[in-house]
Structure formats: C-alpha cells, structure tokens
XYZ file of C-alpha atoms in Angstrom:
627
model
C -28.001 27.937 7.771
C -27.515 24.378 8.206
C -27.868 22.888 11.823
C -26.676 19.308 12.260
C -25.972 17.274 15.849
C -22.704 16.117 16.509
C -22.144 12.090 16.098
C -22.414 10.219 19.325
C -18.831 9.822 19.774
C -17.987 13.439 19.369
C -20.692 14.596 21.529
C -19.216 12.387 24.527
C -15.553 13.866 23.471
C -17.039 16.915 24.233
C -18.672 16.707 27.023
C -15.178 15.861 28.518
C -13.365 18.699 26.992
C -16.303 20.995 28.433
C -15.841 19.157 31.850
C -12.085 20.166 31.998
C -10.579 16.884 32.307
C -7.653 17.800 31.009
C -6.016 20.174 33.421
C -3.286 22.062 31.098
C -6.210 24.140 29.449
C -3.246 26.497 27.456
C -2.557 23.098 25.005
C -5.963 24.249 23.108
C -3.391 27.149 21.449
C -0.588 24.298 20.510
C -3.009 22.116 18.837
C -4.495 25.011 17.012
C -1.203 26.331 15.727
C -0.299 22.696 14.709
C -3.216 22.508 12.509
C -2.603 26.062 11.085
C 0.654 24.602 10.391
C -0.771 21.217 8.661
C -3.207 23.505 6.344
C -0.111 25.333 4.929
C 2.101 22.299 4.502
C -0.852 20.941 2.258
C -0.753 24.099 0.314
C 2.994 23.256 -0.202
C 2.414 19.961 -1.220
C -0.407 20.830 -3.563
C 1.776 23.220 -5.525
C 4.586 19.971 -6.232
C 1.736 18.861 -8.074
C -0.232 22.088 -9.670
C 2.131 24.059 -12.026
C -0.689 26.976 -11.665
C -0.082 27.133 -8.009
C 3.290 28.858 -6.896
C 4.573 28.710 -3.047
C 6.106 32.199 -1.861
C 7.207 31.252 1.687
C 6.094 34.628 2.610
C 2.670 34.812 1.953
C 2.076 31.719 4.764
C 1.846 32.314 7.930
C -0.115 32.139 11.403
C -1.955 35.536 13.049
C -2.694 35.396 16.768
C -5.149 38.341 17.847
C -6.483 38.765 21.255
C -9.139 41.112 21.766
C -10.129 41.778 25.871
C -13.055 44.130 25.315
C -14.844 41.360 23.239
C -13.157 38.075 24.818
C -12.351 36.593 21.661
C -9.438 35.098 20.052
C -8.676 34.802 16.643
C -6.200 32.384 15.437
C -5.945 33.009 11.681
C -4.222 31.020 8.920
C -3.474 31.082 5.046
C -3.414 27.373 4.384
C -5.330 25.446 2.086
C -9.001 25.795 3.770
C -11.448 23.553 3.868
C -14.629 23.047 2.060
C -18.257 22.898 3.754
C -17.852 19.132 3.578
C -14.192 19.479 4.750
C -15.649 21.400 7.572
C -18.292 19.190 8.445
C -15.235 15.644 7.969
C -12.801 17.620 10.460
C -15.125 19.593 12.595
C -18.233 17.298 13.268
C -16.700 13.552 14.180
C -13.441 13.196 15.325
C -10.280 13.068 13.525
C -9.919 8.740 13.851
C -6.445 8.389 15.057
C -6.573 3.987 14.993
C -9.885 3.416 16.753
C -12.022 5.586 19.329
C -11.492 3.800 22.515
C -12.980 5.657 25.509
C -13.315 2.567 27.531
C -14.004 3.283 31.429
C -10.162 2.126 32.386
C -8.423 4.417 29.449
C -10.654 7.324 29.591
C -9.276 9.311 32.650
C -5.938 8.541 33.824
C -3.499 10.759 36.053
C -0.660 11.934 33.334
C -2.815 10.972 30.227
C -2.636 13.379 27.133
C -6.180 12.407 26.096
C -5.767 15.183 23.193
C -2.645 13.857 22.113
C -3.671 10.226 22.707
C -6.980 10.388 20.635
C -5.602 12.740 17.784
C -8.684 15.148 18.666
C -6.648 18.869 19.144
C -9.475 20.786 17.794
C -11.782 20.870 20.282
C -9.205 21.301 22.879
C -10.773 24.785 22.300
C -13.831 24.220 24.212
C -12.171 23.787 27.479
C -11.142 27.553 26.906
C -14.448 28.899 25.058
C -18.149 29.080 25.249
C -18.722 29.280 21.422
C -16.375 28.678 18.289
C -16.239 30.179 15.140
C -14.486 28.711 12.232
C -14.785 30.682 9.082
C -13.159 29.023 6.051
C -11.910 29.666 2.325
C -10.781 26.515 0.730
C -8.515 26.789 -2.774
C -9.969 26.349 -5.779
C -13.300 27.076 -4.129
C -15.616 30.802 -4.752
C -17.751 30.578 -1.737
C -16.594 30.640 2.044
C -18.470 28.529 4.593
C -18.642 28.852 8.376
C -18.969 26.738 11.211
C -20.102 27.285 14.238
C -20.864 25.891 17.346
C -21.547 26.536 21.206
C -20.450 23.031 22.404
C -22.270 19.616 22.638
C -25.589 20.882 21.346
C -24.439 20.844 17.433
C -22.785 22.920 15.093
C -24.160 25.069 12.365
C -22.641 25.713 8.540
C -23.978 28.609 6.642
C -21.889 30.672 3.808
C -19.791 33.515 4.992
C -17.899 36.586 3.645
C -14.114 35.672 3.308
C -11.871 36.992 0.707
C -8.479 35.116 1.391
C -7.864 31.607 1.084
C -7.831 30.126 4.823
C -8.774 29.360 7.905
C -10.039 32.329 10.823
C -11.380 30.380 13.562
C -12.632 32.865 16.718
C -12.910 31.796 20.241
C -15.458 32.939 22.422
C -12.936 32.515 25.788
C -14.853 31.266 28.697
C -15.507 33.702 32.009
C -13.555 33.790 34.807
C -14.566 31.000 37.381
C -13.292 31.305 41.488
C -11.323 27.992 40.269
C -9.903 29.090 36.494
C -8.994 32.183 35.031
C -9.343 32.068 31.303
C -8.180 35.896 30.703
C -4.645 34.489 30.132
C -5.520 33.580 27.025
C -6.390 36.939 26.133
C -2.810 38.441 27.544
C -0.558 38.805 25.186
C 2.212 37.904 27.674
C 1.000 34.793 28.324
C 0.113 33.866 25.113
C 3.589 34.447 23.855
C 5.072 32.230 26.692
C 2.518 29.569 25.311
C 3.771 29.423 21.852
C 7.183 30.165 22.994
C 6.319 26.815 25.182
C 4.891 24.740 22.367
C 5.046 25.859 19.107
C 8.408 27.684 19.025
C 9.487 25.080 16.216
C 6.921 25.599 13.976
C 7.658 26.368 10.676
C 6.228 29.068 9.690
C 6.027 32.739 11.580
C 3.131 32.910 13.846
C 2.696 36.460 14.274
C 1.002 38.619 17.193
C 0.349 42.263 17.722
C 3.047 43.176 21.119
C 2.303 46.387 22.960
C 6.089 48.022 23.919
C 7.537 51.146 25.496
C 10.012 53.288 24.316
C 10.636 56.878 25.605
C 8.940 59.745 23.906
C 11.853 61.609 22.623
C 15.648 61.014 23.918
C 15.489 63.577 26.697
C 12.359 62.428 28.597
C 11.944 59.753 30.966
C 8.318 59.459 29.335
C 7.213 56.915 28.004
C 4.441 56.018 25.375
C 2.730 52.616 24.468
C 2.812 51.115 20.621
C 2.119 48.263 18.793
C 4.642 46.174 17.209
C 3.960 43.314 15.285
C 6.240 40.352 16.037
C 6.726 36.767 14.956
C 6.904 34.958 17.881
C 8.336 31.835 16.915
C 11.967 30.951 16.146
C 11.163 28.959 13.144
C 14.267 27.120 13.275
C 13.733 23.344 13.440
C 14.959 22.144 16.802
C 17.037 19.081 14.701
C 19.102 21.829 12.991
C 20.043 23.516 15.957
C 23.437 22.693 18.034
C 23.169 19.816 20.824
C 24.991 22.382 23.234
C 21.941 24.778 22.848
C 19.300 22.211 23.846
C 17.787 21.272 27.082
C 15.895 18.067 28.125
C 12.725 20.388 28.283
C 13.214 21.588 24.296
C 13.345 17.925 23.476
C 9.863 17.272 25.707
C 8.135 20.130 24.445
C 8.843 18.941 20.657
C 7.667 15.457 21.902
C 4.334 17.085 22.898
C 4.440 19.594 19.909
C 4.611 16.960 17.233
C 1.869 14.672 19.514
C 4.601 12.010 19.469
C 2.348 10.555 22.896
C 0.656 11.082 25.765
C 3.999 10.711 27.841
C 7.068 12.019 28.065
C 9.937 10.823 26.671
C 12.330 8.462 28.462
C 15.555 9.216 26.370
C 15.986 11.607 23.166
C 18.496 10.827 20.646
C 19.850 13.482 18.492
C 21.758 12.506 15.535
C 23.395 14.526 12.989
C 25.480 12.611 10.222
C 27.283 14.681 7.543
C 29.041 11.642 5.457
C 28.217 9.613 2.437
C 24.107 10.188 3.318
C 23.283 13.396 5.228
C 20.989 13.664 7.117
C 19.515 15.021 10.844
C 16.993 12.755 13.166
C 15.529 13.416 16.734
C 13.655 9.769 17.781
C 12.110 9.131 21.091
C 12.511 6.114 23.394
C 8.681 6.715 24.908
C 7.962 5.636 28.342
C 4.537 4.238 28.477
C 3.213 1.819 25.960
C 0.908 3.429 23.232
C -3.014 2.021 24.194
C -2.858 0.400 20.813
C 0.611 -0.747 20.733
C 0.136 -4.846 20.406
C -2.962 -4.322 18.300
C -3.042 -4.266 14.922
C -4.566 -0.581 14.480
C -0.608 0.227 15.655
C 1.009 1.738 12.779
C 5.313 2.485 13.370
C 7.234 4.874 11.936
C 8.668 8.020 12.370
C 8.434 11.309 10.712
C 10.067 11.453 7.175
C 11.361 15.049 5.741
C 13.309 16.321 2.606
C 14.866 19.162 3.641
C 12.834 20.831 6.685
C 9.549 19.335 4.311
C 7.478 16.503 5.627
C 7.467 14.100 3.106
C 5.623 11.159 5.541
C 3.840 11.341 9.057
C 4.954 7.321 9.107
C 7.654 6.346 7.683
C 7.816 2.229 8.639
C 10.728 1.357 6.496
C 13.183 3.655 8.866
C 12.762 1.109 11.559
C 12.593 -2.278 12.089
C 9.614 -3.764 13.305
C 11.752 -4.993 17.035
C 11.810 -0.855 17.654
C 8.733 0.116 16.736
C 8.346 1.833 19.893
C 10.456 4.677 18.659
C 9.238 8.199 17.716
C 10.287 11.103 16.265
C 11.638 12.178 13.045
C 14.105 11.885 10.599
C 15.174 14.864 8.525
C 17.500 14.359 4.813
C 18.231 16.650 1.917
C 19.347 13.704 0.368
C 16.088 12.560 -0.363
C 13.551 13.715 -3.170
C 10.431 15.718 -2.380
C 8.469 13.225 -4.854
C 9.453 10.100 -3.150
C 6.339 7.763 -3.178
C 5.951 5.381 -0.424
C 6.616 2.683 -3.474
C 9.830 4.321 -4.072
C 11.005 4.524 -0.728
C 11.155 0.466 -0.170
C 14.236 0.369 -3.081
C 15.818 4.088 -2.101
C 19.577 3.195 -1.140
C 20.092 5.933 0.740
C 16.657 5.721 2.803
C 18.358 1.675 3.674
C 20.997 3.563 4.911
C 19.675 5.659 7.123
C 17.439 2.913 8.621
C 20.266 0.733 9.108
C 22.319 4.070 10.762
C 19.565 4.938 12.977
C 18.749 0.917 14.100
C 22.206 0.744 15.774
C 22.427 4.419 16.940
C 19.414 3.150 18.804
C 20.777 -0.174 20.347
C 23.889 1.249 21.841
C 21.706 3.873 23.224
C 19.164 1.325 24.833
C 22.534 -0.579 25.684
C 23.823 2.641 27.470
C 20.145 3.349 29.079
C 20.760 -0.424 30.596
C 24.147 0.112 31.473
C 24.545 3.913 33.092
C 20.799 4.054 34.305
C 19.554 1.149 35.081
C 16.126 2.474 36.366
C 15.228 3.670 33.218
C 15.652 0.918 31.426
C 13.864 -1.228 33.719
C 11.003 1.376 33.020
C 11.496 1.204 29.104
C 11.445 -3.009 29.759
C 8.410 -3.139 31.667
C 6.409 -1.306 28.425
C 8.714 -2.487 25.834
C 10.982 -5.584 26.785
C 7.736 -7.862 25.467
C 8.350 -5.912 21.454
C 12.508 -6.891 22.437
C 11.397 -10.703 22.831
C 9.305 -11.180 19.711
C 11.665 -9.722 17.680
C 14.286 -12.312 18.741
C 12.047 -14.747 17.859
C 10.704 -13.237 14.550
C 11.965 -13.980 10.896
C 13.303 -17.054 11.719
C 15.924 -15.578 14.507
C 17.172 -13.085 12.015
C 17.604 -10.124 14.717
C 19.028 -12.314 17.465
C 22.286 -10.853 17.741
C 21.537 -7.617 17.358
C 18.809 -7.713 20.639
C 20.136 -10.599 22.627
C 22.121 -7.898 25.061
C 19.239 -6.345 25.466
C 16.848 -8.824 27.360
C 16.480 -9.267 30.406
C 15.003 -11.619 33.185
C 13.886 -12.039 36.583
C 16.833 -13.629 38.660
C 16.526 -16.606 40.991
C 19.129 -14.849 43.138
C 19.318 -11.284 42.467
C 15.050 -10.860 43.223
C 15.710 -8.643 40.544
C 15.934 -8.202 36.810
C 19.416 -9.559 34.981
C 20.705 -9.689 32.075
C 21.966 -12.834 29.819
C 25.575 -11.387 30.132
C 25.358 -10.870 33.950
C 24.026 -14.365 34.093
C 27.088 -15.761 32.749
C 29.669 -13.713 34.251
C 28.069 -15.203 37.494
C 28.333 -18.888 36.482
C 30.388 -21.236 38.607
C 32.974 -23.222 36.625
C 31.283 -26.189 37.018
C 28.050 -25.187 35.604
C 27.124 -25.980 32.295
C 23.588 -24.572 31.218
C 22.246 -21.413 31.424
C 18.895 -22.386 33.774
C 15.077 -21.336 33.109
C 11.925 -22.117 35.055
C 8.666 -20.919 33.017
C 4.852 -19.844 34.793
C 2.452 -17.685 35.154
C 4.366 -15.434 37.656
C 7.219 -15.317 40.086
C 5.591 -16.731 43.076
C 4.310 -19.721 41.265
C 7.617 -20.635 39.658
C 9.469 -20.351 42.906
C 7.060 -23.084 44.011
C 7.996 -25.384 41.342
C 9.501 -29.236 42.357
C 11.700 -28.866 39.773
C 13.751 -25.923 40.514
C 14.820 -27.885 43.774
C 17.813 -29.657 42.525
C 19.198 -26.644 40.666
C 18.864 -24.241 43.491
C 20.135 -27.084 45.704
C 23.620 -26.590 43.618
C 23.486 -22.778 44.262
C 22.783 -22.231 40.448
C 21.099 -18.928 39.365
C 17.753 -19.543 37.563
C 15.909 -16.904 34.780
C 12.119 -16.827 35.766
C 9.953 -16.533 32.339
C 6.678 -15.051 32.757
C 5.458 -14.286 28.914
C 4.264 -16.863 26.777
C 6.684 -15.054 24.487
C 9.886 -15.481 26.448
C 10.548 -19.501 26.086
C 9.630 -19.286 22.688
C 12.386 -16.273 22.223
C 15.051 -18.270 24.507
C 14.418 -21.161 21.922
C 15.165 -19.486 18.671
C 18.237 -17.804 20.783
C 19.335 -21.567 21.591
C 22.631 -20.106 22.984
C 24.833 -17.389 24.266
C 28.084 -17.087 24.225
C 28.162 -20.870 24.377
C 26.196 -21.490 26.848
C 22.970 -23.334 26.184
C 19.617 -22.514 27.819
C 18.191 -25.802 29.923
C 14.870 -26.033 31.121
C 14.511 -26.913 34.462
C 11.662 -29.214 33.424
C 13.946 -30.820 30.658
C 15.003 -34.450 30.834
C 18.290 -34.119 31.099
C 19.482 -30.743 33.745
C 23.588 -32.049 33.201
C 23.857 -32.047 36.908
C 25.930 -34.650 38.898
C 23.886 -35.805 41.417
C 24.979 -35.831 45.227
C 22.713 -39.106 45.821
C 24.592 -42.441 45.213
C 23.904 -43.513 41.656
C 23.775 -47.306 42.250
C 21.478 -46.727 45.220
C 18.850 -44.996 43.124
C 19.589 -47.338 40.189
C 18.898 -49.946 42.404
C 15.375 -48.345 43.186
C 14.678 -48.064 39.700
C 15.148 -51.595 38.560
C 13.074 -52.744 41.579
C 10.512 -50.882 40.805
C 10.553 -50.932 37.457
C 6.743 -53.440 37.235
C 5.489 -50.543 39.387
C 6.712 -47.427 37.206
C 5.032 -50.048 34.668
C 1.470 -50.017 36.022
C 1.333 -46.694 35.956
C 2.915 -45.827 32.723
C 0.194 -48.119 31.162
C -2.661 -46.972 33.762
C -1.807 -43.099 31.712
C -1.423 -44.325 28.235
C -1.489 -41.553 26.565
C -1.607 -39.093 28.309
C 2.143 -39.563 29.363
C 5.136 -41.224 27.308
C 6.780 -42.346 30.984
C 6.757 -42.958 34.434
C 10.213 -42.683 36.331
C 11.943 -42.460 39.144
C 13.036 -38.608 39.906
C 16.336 -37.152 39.827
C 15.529 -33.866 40.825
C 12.710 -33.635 43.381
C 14.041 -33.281 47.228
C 10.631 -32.870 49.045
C 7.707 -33.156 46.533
C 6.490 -35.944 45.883
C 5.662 -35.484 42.048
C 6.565 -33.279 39.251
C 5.897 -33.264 35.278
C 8.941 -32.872 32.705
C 8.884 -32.687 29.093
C 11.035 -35.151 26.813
C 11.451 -33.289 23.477
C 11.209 -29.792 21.610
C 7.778 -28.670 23.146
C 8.007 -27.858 26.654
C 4.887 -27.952 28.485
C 4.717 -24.201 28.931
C 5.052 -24.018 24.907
C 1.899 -26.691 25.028
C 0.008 -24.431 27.237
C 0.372 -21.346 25.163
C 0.119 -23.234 21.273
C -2.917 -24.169 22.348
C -4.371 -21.139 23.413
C -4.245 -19.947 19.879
C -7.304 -19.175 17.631
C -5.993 -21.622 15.043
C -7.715 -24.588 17.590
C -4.356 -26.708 17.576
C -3.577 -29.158 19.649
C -0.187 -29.267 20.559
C 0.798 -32.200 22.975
C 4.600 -32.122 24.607
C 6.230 -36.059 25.612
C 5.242 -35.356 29.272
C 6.921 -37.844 31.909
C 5.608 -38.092 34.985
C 8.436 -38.545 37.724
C 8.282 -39.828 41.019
C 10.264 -38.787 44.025
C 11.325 -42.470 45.106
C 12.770 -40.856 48.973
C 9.277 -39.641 49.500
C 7.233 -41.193 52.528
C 4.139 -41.150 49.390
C 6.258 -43.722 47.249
C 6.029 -46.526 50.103
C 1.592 -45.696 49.751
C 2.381 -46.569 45.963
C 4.841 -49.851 46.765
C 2.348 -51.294 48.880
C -0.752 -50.277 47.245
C 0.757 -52.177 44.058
C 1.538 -55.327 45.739
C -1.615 -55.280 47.789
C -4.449 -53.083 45.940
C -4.392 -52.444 42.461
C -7.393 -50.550 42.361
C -5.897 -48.171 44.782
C -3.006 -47.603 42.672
C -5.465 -46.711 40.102
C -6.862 -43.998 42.489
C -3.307 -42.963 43.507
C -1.833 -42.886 40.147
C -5.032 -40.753 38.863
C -4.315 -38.177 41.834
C -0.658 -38.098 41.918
C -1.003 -36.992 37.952
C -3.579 -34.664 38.058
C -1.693 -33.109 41.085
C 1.303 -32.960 38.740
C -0.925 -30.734 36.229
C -2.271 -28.300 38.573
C 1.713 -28.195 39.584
C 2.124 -26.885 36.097
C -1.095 -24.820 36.040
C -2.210 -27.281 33.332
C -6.234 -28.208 33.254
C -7.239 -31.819 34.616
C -8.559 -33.725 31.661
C -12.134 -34.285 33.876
C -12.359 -31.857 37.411
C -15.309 -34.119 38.577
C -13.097 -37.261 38.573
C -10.271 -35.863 40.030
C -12.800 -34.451 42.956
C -14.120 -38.204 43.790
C -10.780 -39.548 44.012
C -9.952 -36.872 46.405
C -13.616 -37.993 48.317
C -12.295 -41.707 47.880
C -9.323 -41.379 49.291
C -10.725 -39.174 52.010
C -13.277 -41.650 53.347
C -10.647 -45.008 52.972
C-alpha cells in the first residue's frame, strides 16, 4: 500500500468540503453520476477508434446501492476505469478547470456553486462521508487498483480484487449530527428524488434496487415487501423532448446537471430546426459573470453532439466571440462522429448552425430588453461590457448586428436607455446624439461642459467604461444621427448669447488668450474664449479624433504609449475669474503666469487627468493664498 499526502491545493479544497460550506450536501450524488457518465462516454469514444472494442449500449450503465446496516453507498459504473496513475491525476489534485483561484473575496459567497465553479465534483463526497473508497478496473489493464482516503490526511493506492472493467467507489456516509441528517442518502426515496432532481437526463440507465408492495394473492388485503430493480432515470435528452412538456425548473436543473455555472440561468432558449440542417440546441443566457470571464484562461463555447453523442465540451466556432457568455449545447445528426476540431472550422453545415443560433440569440436578448426589462438590465450589468467590445472589434464588423442592444445611462431618464429610445426622444431641432465620458455618474454630472447641452433640454448618454467611447466611435452613427462629444469643438448648438457680443470679447482679448496659449506650449494647441461654460470658470475640450477620455485610457496600456489628444483650454469670458486674468495681464504678468498655471491644472483634475508636477501646482495654490 502506497500512502501519499494530498497537494496543498487539494488539501485546502478539502478542508472546505469537510467544513460544509456548501449547503446543498445531496449535489455530491449529481457530480458522481456525471462522472459515471463521462467514464462511459470515453468507452464510446474509444471504440470509434479500436476496431477490437465493440459498444453494446446495454452493457453501460450506472448502479446505485444503499446499504443502512453498514452506512455505505456504492455508486458503481462500467466505464473506461482508470489506472493507478489515472487514480492518483483525478483523485489526488484537483481536476484544473482554468486556474485554482480561492482568493479570500471568491472563496465563500452566498449563491456560489463552488463545485460547479472550480470543476472539483469528486470530492463533493466528503461533505456526505467520513472515508471513500474508489476501487478501479481500467481497459486494457490486468490489475485493479484502489484508492482510498478518510479526508485531508492523504489517500492510499494499493491493488485490489475487481473483475469488471470500471469504477465502484463506496461512501462511508457521515453520522447523524443535531444540525444534518446524512441517512437520506441511504433512503432509497430520497435518493431517487435526487437523481430524479439532477441526473434525470443522463444518458445512460442509472439503476437502483426499489423495495414495493403488492398484495399477497388477489383475495387478501396483505401485503408483502420485494425488491425491484428500476432505472431511475428517463434517459431521454431534455433537447429532444416537446417545449410544452418542460418547465423553467427542467431547464435549471440541466443548467446545474451539465455544470454550465455557478448560477442560474437568466433565459433558456430552446431551438429545434428541422430544414436544410437539422439540428436541436438548448443555450443559456447566464446571469452572473463567470470569475474568469475577461481573462484569458476563459475558454467559449458550447456543447457540440452528433446525434445524442458529445462530440466537443467547447465548441468556439458555434458562437461568435460578442456572445461568448452563452452556454449550453447544441445537438445535430447532421454532423459526423469523426469531426476533428480542424474539420469543424470549414464544415458548411456547422457555419450554418452558428450563424442560425447567433440571431436566434439577438432577437431573444432583443425580446429580454423589450418584454422584461429587469432582466436585461441584470444580463447588462455582467455582460453589456462583452456587447461593447464586440462593436468595436474586427474593425466594426458586428456593429449592426449589436448596436440595438447597448445601452446607456440617461441624462434624463436616471436610468439606463437605449440608442433607439434616445432618438425617438430627440427634439426636431437637435442634431447630435450627446455623450459625456468619466469615471462614474456623479463625476460626469459635474462636468462644465455638459452645461450648455442640458441648458437646451438635450438628453445626454453617460459613458463609464474605457470601452464605451471607443465602441460609440467605431459605431460613428445611428440611424443618422451622429454621436458628439460634449467635450468636442464643435457641439452644433445655436447659442442664446449674442454672437457679435462674444465675438467682440474674443478679438479684444485675443493678446491675452495669446499669453497664455504660449505660457502652455505644448501642453495645449489653444486658448479660447468658451461657448459652452455658464458658471465654471474653465473647462478642457479636445480638437481632433482622440478625445481626452481615449488619452486617459491609451495610455494606461502595457504597450507604454503615449497618446496626446489637441487639448484646448477654454475660458468662460462672463466669469467674475476672467476680469482677475484681464487685469493681471495688463498689470502683472507674472501673476498671469501663476493664474494661467492654476486655471489649467484645475482644468485637468476637472477631467480626472494627472497634473504634470503636484508640488508646483500646490505652491501656486500657497502663492496665491498668501497675495
């Protein structure tokens, strides 16, 4: 016998199992099943292969076995098996699933799967058993192995007795507790409600001894116990069963049966197509965001099968990279058993589906947006960021097809709009479609130059993301209507003010807007007088392609840019601070200096840009605090 400790990471893993965190104990028998289920599936796959190896469909299936005198239960299997090192690969670290992250703010959280975030069903058993058992007979292999262990001490692999090819593994269940009973798992009742709950679809039969009644001869009103075996399990994938038959809680228990997430599902989507390509899907609009979503350990895709066969657990060419949020599976007996993953990027009919599936999706996001608003607003907040770089990937490829479904913080509405509620809100004599961009909502609304556009009663989008301008400027339009910065040079809106008046101001203080301008070579392309501000004093637009939000975020990237946008500095000429500057320039240059210095780096914090040197700007405050 071979005793051996568990790695570091498993050993913590189990200390939480042991420590019950998750509270629906019962899931240990799902996750179980599932991997009975995997072992024969491999079996199947192996004989495609091995012309020596032939499948009967009735020699594979899953045995259940309770026992109350001895509190064990046996869940038994005639897969593939596993060798000693097999059982040491899959039973002593854990199953990687992307990358282990128990970090302090992931690893307990109300409503988390942590089994079916981490990938890490089988020991899901400890939380129901003192010791486990796993006694294994791989193919192709003379000697059976077993492994054993009593928790987060180690494990121990010796060679066993075991005739048939696959897996027994024997649970030791746990005793009663005044806060847990764990003899439900040794009642066949409730054992057959559990796989009735989660593993109805499985498959293959998973079979358990039922005690029944029946009278003992048609006279009496006697009756006498037997045993019956049964197959407990329908067997019949839920994807080829009729819509009418389902219920919201079949499609959530397949959700947690194939370990689609650690959620529930926000929206299922059945589709059955019986045309040119046939085919059957269930996907999944999910309603948290995966822990490893906008990482690059994320891998999309759904489910891929030929004919009730799993062909692929990811399947990536089925959907476009703007939904890979989606889950689920796709199901076609179109499709070849022996399709590689090479094969499947030129397989017509696999285009076809993806294309199907893309806009079955869309109009059902589109009808999540319109008929339940609340929902979608929940699918936004996890997903809405995926929605944004996709407008403004491959060039603006996908811009059409996901425009309708962004949406924005409203000026007017407090609330979240879309583009096409914007414009079917837009007065007639409004030309641009308005955006204001920071860090949140209260800092935006604080901006000097949103006061001329809400002045005119215009609606403006708040952007939030460093994504979202970047998105809006690959859009460039829609339907007609062009986006417009409220930091832009030029907003297209008449002014109320008299327009010689402030002309006027302009050209006479055009050798002051001068000093300046020179005074911040460089750091600015202009100094003007301000058609926008009311009751600030100062404000920073951009004159060209690269907004200073756009500046902000390009050069936050790890490729060390520098990324500089034409920044004019504009002064609110009806401000009591403009007369300090008039008379300061006639009068004190120096203190124009200071002034100029100030009212720029004021403009920057504005913006939530860095001052080019803090100390500086913190002695010109001092200066101008002891004049």
């Amino acid at each position: 016998m071979e005793t051996k400790q568990f790695k570091a990471e498993s050993k913590r893993l189990l200390e939480l199992m042991v420590n019950s965190i998750y509270s629906q104990r019962e899931v240990f028998l799902r996750e179980l099943i599932s991997n009975a289920s995997d072992a024969m599936d491999k079996m199947y796959y192996r004989s495609l292969t091995d012309e020596n190896l032939a499948f009967n469909q009735a020699d594979y299936y899953i045995q259940i076995i309770p026992n109350k005198a001895d509190r064990t239960l046996k869940v038994i299997d005639t897969g593939i098996g596993m060798t000693k090192e097999e059982l040491e690969t899959n039973l002593g670290t854990i199953a990687k699933s992307g990358s282990f992250a128990f970090k302090k703010d992931t690893e307990i959280k109300d409503g988390h799967d942590i089994i079916g975030q981490f990938g890490v069903g089988f020991y899901a058993a400890f939380m129901v058993a003192d010791n486990v058992t796993v006694k294994s007979k791989a193919l192709d292999e003379e000697q059976a192995h077993q492994w054993e262990s009593t928790g987060t001490e180690g494990y121990s692999i010796s060679i066993c007795d075991k005739e048939q090819i696959g897996t027994e593994i024997t649970l030791k269940i746990k005793e009663n507790t005044e806060d847990e009973s764990y003899d439900a798992y040794l009642d066949e009742v409730q054992l057959k409600e559990i796989i009735k709950k989660y593993s109805d679809f499985i498959r293959y039969p998973i079979k358990m001894d039922i005690t029944k009644s029946k009278p003992t001869d048609d006279e009496s009103d006697e009756y006498v116990d037997y045993v019956e075996e049964e197959t407990i399990n329908s067997m019949v994938p839920i994807w080829k069963k009729n819509k009418k038959e389902l219920t919201e809680a079949d499609y959530e228990n397949f959700y947690q049966e194939k370990r689609y997430g650690f959620d529930k599902p926000l929206k299922s989507l059945h589709i059955n197509v019986d045309g040119t390509v046939r085919y059957n899907a269930i996907l999944f609009i999910p309603e948290n965001t995966p822990f490893d979503y906008y990482s690059k350990e994320f891998e999309k895709g759904v489910e891929l099968y030929s004919n009730g066969v799993l062909i692929m657990n990811k399947c990536g060419e089925l959907l476009p990279d703007y939904f890979s949020f989606v889950k689920g599976m796709v199901d076609s007996e179109d499709l070849s058993l022996n399709i590689s993953r090479e094969m499947l990027q030129h397989d017509r009919q696999l285009k076809v589906i993806a294309k199907n599936i893309t806009k079955k999706i869309k109009n059902q996001l589109l009808h999540l947006q319109r008929e339940e608003r609340e929902k979608y607003e929940t699918f936004y907040d996890s997903f809405g960021r995926q929605l944004k770089i996709g407008v403004y990937s491959d060039f603006g490829a996908n811009k059409e097809t996901l425009q309708d479904l962004l949406m924005f913080y409203s000026s007017t509405e407090k609330k979240l709009v879309t583009l096409d509620e914007y414009v079917k809100r837009m007065p007639e004599d409004q030309t641009y479609i308005y955006y204001a961009t920071g860090e949140s909502i209260d800092r935006i609304e604080k901006l000097p130059q949103t006061e001329i556009v809400a002045d005119k009663g215009y609606e403006i989008l708040y952007f939030t993301e460093e994504i979202d301008e970047f998105a809006i400027k690959m859009l460039m339009n829609y339907q007609e209507k062009e986006f417009k910065s409220v930091s832009s040079g030029d907003l297209g809106i008449d002014e109320d003010s008299n327009e010689e008046t402030d002309q006027g101001k302009r050209e006479e203080n055009e050798e002051l807007f001068h000093f300046m301008k020179e005074h911040l070579s460089g750091k600015v392309k202009d100094v003007r007088a301000s058609k926008r501000l009311k009751s600030h004093p100062v404000c920073l637009t951009a004159d060209g392609d690269i907004s200073l939000e756009m500046e902000k975020v390009l050069n936050t990237m790890p490729n060390n840019q520098q990324v500089k946008a034409d920044k004019i500095l504009e002064i609110n000429v009806h401000h009591e601070i403009f007369q300090s500057l008039k008379a300061t320039h006639e009068t004190d240059k120096d203190k124009l200096v200071l002034y100029t210095n100030l009212l720029y780096n004021q403009a920057l914090l504005i913006e939530g840009m860095p001052v080019n040197d803090p100390v500086e700007f913190t002695n010109d405050i001092c200066k101008v605090m002891i004049s």
